PDB file of C-alpha atoms in Angstrom:
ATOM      1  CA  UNK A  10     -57.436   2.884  27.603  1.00  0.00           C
ATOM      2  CA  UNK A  11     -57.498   1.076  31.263  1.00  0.00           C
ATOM      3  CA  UNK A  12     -61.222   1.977  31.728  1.00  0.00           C
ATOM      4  CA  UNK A  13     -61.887   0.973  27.542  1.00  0.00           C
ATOM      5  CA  UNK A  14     -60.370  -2.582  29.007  1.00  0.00           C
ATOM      6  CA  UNK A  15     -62.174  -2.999  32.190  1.00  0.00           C
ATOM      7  CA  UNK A  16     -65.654  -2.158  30.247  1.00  0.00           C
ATOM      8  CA  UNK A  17     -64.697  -4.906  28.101  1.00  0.00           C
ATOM      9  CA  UNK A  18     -63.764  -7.310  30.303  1.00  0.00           C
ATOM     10  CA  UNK A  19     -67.157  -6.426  32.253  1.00  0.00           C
ATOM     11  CA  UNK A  20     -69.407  -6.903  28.841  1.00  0.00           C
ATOM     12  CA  UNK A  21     -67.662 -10.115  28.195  1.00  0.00           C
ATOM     13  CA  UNK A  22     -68.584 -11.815  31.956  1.00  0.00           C
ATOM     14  CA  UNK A  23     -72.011 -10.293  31.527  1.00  0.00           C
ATOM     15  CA  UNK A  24     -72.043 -11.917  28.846  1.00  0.00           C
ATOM     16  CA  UNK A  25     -70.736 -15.355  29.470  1.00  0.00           C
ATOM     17  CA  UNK A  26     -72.791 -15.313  32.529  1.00  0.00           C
ATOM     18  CA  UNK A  27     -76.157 -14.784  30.080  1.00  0.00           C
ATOM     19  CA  UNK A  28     -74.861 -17.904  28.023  1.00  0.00           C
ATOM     20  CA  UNK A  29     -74.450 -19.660  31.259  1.00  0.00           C
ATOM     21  CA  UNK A  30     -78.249 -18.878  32.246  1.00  0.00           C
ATOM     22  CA  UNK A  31     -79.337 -19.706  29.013  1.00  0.00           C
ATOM     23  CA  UNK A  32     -77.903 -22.824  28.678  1.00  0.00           C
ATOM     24  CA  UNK A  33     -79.410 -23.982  32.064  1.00  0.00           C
ATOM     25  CA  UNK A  34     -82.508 -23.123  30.829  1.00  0.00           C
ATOM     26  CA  UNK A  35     -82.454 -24.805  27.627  1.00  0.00           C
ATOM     27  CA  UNK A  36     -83.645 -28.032  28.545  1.00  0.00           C
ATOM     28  CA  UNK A  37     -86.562 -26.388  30.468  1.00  0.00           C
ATOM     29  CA  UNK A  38     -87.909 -24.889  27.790  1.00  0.00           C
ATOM     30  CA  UNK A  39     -87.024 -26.773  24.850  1.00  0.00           C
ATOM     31  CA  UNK A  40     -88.586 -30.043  24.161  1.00  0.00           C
ATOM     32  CA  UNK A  41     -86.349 -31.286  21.858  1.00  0.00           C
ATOM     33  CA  UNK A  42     -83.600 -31.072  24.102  1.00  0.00           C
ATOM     34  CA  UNK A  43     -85.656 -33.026  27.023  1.00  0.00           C
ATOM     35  CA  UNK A  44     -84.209 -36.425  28.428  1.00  0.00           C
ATOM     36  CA  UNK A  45     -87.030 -38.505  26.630  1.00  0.00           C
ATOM     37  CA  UNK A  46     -85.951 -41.552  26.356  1.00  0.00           C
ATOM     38  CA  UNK A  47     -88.700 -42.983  29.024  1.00  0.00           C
ATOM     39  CA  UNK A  48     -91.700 -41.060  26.479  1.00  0.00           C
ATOM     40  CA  UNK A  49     -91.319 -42.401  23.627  1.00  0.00           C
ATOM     41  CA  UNK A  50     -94.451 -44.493  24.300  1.00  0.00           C
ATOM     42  CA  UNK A  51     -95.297 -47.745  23.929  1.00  0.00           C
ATOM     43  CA  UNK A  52     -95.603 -48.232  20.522  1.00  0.00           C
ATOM     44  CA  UNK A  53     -91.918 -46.811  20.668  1.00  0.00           C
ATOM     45  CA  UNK A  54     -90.371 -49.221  22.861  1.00  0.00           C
ATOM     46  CA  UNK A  55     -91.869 -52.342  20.806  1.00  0.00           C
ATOM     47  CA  UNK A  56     -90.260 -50.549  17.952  1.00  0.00           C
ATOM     48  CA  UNK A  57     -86.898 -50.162  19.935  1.00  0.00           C
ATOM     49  CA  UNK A  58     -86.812 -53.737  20.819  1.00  0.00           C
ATOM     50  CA  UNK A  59     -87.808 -55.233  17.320  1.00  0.00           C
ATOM     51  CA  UNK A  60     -85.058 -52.983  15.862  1.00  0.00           C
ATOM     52  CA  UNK A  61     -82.548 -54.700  18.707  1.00  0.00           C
ATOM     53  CA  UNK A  62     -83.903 -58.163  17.935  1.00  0.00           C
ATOM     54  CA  UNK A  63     -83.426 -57.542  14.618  1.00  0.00           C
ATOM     55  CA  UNK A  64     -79.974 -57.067  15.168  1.00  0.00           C
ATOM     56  CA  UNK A  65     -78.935 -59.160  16.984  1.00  0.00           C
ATOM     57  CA  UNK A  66     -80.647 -61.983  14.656  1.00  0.00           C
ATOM     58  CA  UNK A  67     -78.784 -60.401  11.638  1.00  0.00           C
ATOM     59  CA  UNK A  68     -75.325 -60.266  13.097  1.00  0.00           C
ATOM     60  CA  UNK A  69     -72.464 -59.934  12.144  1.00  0.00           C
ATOM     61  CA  UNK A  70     -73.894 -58.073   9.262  1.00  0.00           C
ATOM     62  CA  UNK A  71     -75.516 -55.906  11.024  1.00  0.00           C
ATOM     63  CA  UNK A  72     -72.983 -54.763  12.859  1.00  0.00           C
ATOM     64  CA  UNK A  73     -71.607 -52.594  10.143  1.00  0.00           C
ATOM     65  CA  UNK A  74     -74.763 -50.722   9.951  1.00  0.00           C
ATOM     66  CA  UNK A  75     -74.972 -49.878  13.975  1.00  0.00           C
ATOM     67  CA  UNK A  76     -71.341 -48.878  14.230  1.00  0.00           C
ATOM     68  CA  UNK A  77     -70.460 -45.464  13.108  1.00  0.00           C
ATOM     69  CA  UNK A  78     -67.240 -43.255  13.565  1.00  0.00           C
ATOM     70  CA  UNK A  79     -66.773 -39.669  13.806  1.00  0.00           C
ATOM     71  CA  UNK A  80     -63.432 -38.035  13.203  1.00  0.00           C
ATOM     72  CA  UNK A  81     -61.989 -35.641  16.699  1.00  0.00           C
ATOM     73  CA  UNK A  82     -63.267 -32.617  15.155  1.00  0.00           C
ATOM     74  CA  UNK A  83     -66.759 -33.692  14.926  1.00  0.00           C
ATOM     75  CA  UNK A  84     -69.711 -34.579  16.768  1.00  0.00           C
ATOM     76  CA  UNK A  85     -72.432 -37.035  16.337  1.00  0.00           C
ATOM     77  CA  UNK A  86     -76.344 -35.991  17.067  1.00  0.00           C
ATOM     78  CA  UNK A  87     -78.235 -39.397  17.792  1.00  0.00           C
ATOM     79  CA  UNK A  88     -82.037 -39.217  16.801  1.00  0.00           C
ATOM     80  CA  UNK A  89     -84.115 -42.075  18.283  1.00  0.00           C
ATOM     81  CA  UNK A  90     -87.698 -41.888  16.947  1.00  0.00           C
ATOM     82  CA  UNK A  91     -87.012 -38.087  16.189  1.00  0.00           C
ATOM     83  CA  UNK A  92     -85.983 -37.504  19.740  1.00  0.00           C
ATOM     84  CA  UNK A  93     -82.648 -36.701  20.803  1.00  0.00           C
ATOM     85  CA  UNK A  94     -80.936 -39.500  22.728  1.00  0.00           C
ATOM     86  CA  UNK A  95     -80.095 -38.959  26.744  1.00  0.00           C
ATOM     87  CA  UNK A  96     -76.148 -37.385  27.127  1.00  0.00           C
ATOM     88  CA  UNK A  97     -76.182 -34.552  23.834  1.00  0.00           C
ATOM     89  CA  UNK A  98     -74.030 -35.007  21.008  1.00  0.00           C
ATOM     90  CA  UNK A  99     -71.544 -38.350  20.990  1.00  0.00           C
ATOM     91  CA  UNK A 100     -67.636 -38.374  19.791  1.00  0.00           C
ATOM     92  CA  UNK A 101     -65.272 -38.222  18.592  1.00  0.00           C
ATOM     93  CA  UNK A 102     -64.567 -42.006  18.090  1.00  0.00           C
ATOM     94  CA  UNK A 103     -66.768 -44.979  17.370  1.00  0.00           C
ATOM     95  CA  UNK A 104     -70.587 -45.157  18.867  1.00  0.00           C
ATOM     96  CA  UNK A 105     -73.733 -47.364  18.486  1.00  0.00           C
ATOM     97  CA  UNK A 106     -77.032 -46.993  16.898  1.00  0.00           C
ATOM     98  CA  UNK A 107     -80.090 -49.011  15.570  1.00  0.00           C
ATOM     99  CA  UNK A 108     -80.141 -48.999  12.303  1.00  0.00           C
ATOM    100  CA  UNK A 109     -84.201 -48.799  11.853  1.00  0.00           C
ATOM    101  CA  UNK A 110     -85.522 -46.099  14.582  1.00  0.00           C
ATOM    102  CA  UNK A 111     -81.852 -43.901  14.829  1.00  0.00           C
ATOM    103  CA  UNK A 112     -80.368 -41.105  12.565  1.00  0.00           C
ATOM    104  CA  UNK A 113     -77.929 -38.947  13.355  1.00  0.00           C
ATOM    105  CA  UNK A 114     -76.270 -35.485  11.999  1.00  0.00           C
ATOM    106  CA  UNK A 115     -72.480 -34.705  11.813  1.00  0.00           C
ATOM    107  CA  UNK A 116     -71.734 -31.377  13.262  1.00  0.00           C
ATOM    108  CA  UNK A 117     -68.285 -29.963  12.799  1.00  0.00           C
ATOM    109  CA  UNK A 118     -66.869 -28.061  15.217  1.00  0.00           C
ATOM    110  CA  UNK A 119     -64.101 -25.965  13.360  1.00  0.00           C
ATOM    111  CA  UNK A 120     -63.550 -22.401  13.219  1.00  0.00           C
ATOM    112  CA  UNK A 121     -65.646 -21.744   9.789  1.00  0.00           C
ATOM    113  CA  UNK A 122     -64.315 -18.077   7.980  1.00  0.00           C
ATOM    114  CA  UNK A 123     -66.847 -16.424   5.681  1.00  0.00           C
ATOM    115  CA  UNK A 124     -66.563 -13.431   3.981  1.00  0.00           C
ATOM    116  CA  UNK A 125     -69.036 -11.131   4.180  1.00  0.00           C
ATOM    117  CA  UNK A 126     -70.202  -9.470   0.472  1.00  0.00           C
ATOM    118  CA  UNK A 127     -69.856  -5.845  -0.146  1.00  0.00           C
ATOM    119  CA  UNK A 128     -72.445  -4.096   1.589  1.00  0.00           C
ATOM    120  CA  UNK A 129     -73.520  -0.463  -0.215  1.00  0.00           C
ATOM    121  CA  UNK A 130     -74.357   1.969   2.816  1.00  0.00           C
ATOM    122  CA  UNK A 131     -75.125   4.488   3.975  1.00  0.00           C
ATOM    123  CA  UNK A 132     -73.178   6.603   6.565  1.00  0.00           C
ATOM    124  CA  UNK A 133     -74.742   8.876   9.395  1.00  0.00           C
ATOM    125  CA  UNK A 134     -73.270  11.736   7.435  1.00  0.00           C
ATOM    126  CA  UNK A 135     -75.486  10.427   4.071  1.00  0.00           C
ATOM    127  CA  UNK A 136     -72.135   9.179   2.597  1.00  0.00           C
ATOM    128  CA  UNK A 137     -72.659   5.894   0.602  1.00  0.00           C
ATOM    129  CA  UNK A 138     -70.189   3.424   0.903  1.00  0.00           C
ATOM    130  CA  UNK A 139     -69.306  -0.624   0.002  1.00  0.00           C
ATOM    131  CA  UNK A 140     -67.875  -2.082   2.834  1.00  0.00           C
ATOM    132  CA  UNK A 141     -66.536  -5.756   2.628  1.00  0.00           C
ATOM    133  CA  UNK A 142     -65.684  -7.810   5.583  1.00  0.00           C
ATOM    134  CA  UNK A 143     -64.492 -11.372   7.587  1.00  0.00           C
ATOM    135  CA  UNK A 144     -66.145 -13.811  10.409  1.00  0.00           C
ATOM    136  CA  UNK A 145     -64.502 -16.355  11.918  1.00  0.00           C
ATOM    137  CA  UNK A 146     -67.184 -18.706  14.285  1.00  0.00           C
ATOM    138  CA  UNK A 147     -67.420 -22.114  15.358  1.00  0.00           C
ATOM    139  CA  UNK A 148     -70.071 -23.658  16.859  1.00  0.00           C
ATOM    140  CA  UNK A 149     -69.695 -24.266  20.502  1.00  0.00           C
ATOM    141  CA  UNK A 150     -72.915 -26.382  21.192  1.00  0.00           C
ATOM    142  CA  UNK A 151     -73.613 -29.053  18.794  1.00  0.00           C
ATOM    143  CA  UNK A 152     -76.738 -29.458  20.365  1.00  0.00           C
ATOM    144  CA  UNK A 153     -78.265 -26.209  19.675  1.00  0.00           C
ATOM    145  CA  UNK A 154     -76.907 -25.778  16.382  1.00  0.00           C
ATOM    146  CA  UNK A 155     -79.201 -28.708  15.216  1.00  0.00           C
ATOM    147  CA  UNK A 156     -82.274 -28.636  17.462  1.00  0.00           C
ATOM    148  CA  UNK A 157     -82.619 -24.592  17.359  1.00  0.00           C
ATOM    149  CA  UNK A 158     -82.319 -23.320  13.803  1.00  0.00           C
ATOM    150  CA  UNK A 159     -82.885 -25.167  10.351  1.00  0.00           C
ATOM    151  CA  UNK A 160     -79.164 -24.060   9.234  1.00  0.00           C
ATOM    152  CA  UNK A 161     -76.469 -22.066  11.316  1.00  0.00           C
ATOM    153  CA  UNK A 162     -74.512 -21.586   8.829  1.00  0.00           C
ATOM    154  CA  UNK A 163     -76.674 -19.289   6.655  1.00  0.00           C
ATOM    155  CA  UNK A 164     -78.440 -17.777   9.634  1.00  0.00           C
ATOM    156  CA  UNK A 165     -74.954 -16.467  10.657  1.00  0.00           C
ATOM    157  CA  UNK A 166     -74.112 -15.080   7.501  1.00  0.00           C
ATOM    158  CA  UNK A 167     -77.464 -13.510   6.932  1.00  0.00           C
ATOM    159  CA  UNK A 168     -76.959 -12.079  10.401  1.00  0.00           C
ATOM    160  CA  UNK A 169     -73.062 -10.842   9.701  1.00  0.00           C
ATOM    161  CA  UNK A 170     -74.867  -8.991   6.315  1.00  0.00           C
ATOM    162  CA  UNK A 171     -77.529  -6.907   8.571  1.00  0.00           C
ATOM    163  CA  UNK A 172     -75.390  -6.738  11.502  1.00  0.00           C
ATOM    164  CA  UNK A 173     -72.670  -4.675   9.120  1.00  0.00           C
ATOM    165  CA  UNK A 174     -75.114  -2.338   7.820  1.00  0.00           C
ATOM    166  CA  UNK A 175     -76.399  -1.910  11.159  1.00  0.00           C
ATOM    167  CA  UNK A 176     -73.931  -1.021  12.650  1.00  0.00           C
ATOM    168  CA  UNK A 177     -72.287   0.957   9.793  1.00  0.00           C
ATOM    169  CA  UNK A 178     -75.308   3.502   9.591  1.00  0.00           C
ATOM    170  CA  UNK A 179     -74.882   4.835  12.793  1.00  0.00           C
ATOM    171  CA  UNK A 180     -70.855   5.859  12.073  1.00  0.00           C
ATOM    172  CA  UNK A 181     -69.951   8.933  10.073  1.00  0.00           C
ATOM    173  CA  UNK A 182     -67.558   8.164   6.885  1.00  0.00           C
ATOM    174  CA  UNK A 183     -64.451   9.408   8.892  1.00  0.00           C
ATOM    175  CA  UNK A 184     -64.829   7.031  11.862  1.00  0.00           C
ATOM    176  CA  UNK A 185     -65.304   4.283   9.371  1.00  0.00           C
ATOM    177  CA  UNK A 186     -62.105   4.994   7.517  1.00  0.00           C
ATOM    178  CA  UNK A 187     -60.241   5.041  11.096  1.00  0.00           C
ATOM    179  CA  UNK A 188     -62.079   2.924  14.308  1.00  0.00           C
ATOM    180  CA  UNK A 189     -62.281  -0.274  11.842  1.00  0.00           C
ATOM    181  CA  UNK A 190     -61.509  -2.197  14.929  1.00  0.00           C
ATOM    182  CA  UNK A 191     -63.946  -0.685  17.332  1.00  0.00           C
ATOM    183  CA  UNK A 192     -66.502  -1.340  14.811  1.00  0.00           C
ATOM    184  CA  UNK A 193     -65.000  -4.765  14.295  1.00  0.00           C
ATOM    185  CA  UNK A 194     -65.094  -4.997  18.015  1.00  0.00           C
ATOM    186  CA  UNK A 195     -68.996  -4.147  18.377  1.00  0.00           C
ATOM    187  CA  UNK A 196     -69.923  -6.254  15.642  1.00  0.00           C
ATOM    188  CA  UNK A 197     -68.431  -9.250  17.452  1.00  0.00           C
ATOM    189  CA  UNK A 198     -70.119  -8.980  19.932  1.00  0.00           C
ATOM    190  CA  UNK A 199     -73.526  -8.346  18.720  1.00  0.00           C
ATOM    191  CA  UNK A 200     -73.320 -11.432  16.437  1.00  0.00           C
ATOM    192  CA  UNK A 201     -72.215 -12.878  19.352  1.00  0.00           C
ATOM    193  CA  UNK A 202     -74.729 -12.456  21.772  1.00  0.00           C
ATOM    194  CA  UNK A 203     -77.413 -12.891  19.140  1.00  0.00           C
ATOM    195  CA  UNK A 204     -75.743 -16.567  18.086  1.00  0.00           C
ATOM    196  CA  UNK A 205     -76.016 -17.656  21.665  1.00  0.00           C
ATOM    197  CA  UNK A 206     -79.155 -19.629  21.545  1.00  0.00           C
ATOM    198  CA  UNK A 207     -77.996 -21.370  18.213  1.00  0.00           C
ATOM    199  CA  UNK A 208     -74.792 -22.625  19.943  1.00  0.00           C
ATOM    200  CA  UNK A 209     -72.634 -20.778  17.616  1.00  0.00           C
ATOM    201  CA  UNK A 210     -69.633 -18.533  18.560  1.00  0.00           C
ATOM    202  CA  UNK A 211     -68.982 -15.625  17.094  1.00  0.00           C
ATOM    203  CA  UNK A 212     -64.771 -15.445  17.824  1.00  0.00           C
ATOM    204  CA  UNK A 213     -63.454 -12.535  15.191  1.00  0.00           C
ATOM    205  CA  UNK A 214     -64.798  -9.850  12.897  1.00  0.00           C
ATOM    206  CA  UNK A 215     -62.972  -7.791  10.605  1.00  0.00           C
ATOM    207  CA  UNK A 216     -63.820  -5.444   8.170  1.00  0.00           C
ATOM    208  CA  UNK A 217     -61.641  -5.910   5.024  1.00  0.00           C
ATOM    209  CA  UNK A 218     -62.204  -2.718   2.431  1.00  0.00           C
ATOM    210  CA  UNK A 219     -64.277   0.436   2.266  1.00  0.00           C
ATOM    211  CA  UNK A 220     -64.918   2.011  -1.169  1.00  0.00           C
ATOM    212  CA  UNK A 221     -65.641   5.025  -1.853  1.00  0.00           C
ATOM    213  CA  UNK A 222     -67.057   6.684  -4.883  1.00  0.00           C
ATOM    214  CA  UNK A 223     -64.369   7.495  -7.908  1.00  0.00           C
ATOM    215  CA  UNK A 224     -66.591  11.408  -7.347  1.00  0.00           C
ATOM    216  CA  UNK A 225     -65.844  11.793  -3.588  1.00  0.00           C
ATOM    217  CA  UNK A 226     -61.865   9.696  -4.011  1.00  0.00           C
ATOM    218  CA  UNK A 227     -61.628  12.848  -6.620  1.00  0.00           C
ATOM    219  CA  UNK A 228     -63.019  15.365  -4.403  1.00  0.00           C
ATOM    220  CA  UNK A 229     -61.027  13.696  -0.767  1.00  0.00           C
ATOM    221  CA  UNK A 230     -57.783  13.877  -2.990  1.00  0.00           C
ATOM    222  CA  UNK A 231     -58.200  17.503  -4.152  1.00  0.00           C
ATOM    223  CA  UNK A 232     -59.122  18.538  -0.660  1.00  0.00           C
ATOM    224  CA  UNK A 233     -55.826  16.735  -0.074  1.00  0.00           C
ATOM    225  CA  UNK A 234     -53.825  18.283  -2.213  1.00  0.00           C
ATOM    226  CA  UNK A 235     -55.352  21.821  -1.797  1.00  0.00           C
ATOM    227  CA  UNK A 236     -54.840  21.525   2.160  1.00  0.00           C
ATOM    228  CA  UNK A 237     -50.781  20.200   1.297  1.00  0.00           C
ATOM    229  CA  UNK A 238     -50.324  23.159  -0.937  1.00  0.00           C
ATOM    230  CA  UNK A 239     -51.369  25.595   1.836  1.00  0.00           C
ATOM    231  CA  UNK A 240     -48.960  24.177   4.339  1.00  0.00           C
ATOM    232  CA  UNK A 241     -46.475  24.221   2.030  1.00  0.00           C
ATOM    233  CA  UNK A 242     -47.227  28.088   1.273  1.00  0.00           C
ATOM    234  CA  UNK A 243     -47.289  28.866   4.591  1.00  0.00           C
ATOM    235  CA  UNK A 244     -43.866  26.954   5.526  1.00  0.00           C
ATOM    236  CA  UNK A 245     -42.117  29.160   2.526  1.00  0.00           C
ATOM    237  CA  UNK A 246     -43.534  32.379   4.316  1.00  0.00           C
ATOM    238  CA  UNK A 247     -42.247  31.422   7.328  1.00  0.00           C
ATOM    239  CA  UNK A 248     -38.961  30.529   6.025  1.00  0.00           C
ATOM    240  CA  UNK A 249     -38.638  33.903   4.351  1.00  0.00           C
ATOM    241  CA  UNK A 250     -39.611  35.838   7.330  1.00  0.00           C
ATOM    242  CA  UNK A 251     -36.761  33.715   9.091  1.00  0.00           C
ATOM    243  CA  UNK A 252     -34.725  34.876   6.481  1.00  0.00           C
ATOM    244  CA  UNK A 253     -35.676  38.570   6.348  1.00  0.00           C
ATOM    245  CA  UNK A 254     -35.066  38.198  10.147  1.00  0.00           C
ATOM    246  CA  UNK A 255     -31.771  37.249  10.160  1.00  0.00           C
ATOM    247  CA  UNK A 256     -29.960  39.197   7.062  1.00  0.00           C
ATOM    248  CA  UNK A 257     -31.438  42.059   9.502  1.00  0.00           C
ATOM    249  CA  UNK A 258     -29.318  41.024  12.421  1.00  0.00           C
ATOM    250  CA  UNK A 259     -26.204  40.419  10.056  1.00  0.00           C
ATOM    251  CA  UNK A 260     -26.922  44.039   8.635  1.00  0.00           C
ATOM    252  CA  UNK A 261     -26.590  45.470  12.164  1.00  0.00           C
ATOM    253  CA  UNK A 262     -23.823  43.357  12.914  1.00  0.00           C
ATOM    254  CA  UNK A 263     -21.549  44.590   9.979  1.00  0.00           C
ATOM    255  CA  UNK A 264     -22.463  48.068  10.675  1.00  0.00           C
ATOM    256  CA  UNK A 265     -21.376  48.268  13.971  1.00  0.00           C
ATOM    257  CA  UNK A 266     -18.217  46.636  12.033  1.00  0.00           C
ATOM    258  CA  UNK A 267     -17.071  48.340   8.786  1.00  0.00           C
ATOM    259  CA  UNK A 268     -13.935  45.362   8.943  1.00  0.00           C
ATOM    260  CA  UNK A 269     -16.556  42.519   8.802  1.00  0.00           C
ATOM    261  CA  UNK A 270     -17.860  43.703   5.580  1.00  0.00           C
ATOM    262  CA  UNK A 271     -14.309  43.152   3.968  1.00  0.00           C
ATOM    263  CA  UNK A 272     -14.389  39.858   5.701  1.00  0.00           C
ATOM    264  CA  UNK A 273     -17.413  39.043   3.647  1.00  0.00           C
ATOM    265  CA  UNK A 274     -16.231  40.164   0.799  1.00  0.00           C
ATOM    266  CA  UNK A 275     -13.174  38.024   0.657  1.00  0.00           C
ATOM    267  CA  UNK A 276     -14.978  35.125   2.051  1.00  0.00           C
ATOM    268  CA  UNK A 277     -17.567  35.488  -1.422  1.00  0.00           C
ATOM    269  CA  UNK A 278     -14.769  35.689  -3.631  1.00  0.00           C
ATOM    270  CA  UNK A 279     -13.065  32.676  -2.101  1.00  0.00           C
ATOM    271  CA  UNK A 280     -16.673  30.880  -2.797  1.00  0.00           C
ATOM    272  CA  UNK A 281     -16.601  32.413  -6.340  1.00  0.00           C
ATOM    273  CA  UNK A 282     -12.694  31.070  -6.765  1.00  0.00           C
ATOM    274  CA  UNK A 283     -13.756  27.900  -5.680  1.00  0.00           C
ATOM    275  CA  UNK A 284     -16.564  27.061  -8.511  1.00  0.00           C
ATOM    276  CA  UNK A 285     -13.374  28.370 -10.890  1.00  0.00           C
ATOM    277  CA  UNK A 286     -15.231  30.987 -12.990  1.00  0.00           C
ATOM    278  CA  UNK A 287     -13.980  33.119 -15.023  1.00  0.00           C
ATOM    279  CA  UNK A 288     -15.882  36.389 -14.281  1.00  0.00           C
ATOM    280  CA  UNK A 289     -14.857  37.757 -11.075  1.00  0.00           C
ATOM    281  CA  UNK A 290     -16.926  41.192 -10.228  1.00  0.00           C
ATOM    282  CA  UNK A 291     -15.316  43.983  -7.695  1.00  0.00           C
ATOM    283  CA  UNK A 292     -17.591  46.064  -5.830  1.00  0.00           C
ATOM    284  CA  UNK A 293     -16.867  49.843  -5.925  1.00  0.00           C
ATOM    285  CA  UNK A 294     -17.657  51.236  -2.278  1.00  0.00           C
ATOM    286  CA  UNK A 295     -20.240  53.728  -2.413  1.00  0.00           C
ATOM    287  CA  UNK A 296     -17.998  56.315  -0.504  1.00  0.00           C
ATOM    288  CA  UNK A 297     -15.458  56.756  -3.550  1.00  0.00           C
ATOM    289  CA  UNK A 298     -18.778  56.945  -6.097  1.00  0.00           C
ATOM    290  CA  UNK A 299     -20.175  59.911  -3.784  1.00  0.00           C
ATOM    291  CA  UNK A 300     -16.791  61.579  -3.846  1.00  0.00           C
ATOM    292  CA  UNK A 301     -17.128  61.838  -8.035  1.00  0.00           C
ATOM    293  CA  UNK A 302     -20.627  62.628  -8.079  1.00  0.00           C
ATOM    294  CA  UNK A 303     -19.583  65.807  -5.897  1.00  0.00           C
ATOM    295  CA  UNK A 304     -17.387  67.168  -8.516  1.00  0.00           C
TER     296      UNK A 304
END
């Protein structure tokens, strides 16, 4: 279990140390995440300042227009010309834009659950199966959810569909039905590594059901109650032989003791007295029989 942990622990800083290289490259090699306000280009800086000086000659009304809010669990991508603006994504709280060459997005930043439909596969043992499950993510760079991929959202669910059948078809039926949270556990963190560049974080996967077919729940359960039935046989044989084994001791015991059969004999009538019937039966000894059958 100590080595299962440290292995763990080891994937997850190779990990975070990837995401960590990535991120310091992102700016290299994606242009839409470059510092561009200088290139917009001429003809965007007299847009910039006619969009200012139109402001400014339309205030206060046009304050309303330039001042936006965006609530603590959000943040705010700024798009100036179609470029993103110089410091990422802005919030939470109020911030500034110009109302004719800006846009921005709202990104939310809580943990988003999704269930994941029932997937029909097919086991390493050619057992089909549905198999239902959970994701909890949030996205972790605002940034890269918006410049990197059209919609995060739906690329991670897509993603948590294939991932599950992935991984699924490479587990026989019976470690299915009992490592659910190593599989859990390896799906994390292959969503997770493949959600890095969208700036999504994968932090929980579950699976929730596994059905089986009503032919193989019939055939499990009389496998079941076929291998019950056998235990159960062999528990009453060993009880008996048990049994066999100790009337034989007693046996020798009350023949190396002709008193202690007496004994027994008044201790089964005090049993019988007890229960208060009224049929009482006396054994004849077999010593005053053999005497008659003599004569």
């Amino acid at each position: 279990m100590e080595d299962g942990r440290e292995t763990a622990a080891m994937r997850e800083q190779e990990r975070r140390e990837r995401q960590i290289d990535r991120w310091c490259h992102t700016i290299d090699d994606n242009p839409a995440l470059e510092n561009t306000d200088s290139d917009i280009g001429l003809c965007g800086w007299i847009l910039v300042l006619f969009s200012i000086l139109l402001t400014l000659l339309t205030l206060p009304l046009s304050i309303w227009m330039c001042i936006k809010i965006v609530k603590e669990y959000e943040r705010a991508i700024i798009f100036r010309l179609g470029r993103i603006l110089r410091g990422g994504a802005k919030g939470p709280g109020l911030f500034f834009i110009l109302p004719c060459t800006d846009s921005f997005i709202n990104v939310d930043m809580r943990t988003i659950t999704f269930d994941i439909p029932p997937q029909e596969v097919l086991t390493k043992d050619s057992v089909t199966v549905s198999v239902d499950g959970v994701v909890y993510y949030r996205v972790q760079n605002a940034t890269l959810a918006v410049a990197n991929i059209t919609n995060a959202d739906a690329a991670t669910r897509l993603l948590a569909q294939t991932t599950l059948r992935n991984v699924l078809g490479t587990k026989n039926l019976a470690e299915i039905l009992s490592d659910r949270e190593e599989i859990a556990h390896s799906m994390q963190s292959t969503l997770d590594d493949a959600t890095d560049d969208w700036g999504i974080k994968v932090e929980r996967v579950e699976i929730k059901d596994v059905k089986l077919p009503q032919q193989l729940q019939r055939a499990m359960a009389a496998e079941a109650e076929a291998s019950r039935e056998a235990r159960a046989k062999v528990i009453a044989a060993e009880g008996e032989m048990n049994a066999s084994r100790a009337l034989k001791e007693a046996s020798l015991v009350i023949a190396e003791s002709p008193s202690a059969l007496q004994l027994r004999y008044l201790q089964t009538l005090n049993t019988i007295a007890a229960e208060k019937n009224s049929t009482i039966i006396f054994p004849l000894p077999i010593d005053m029989m053999q005497a008659f059958m003599k004569h």
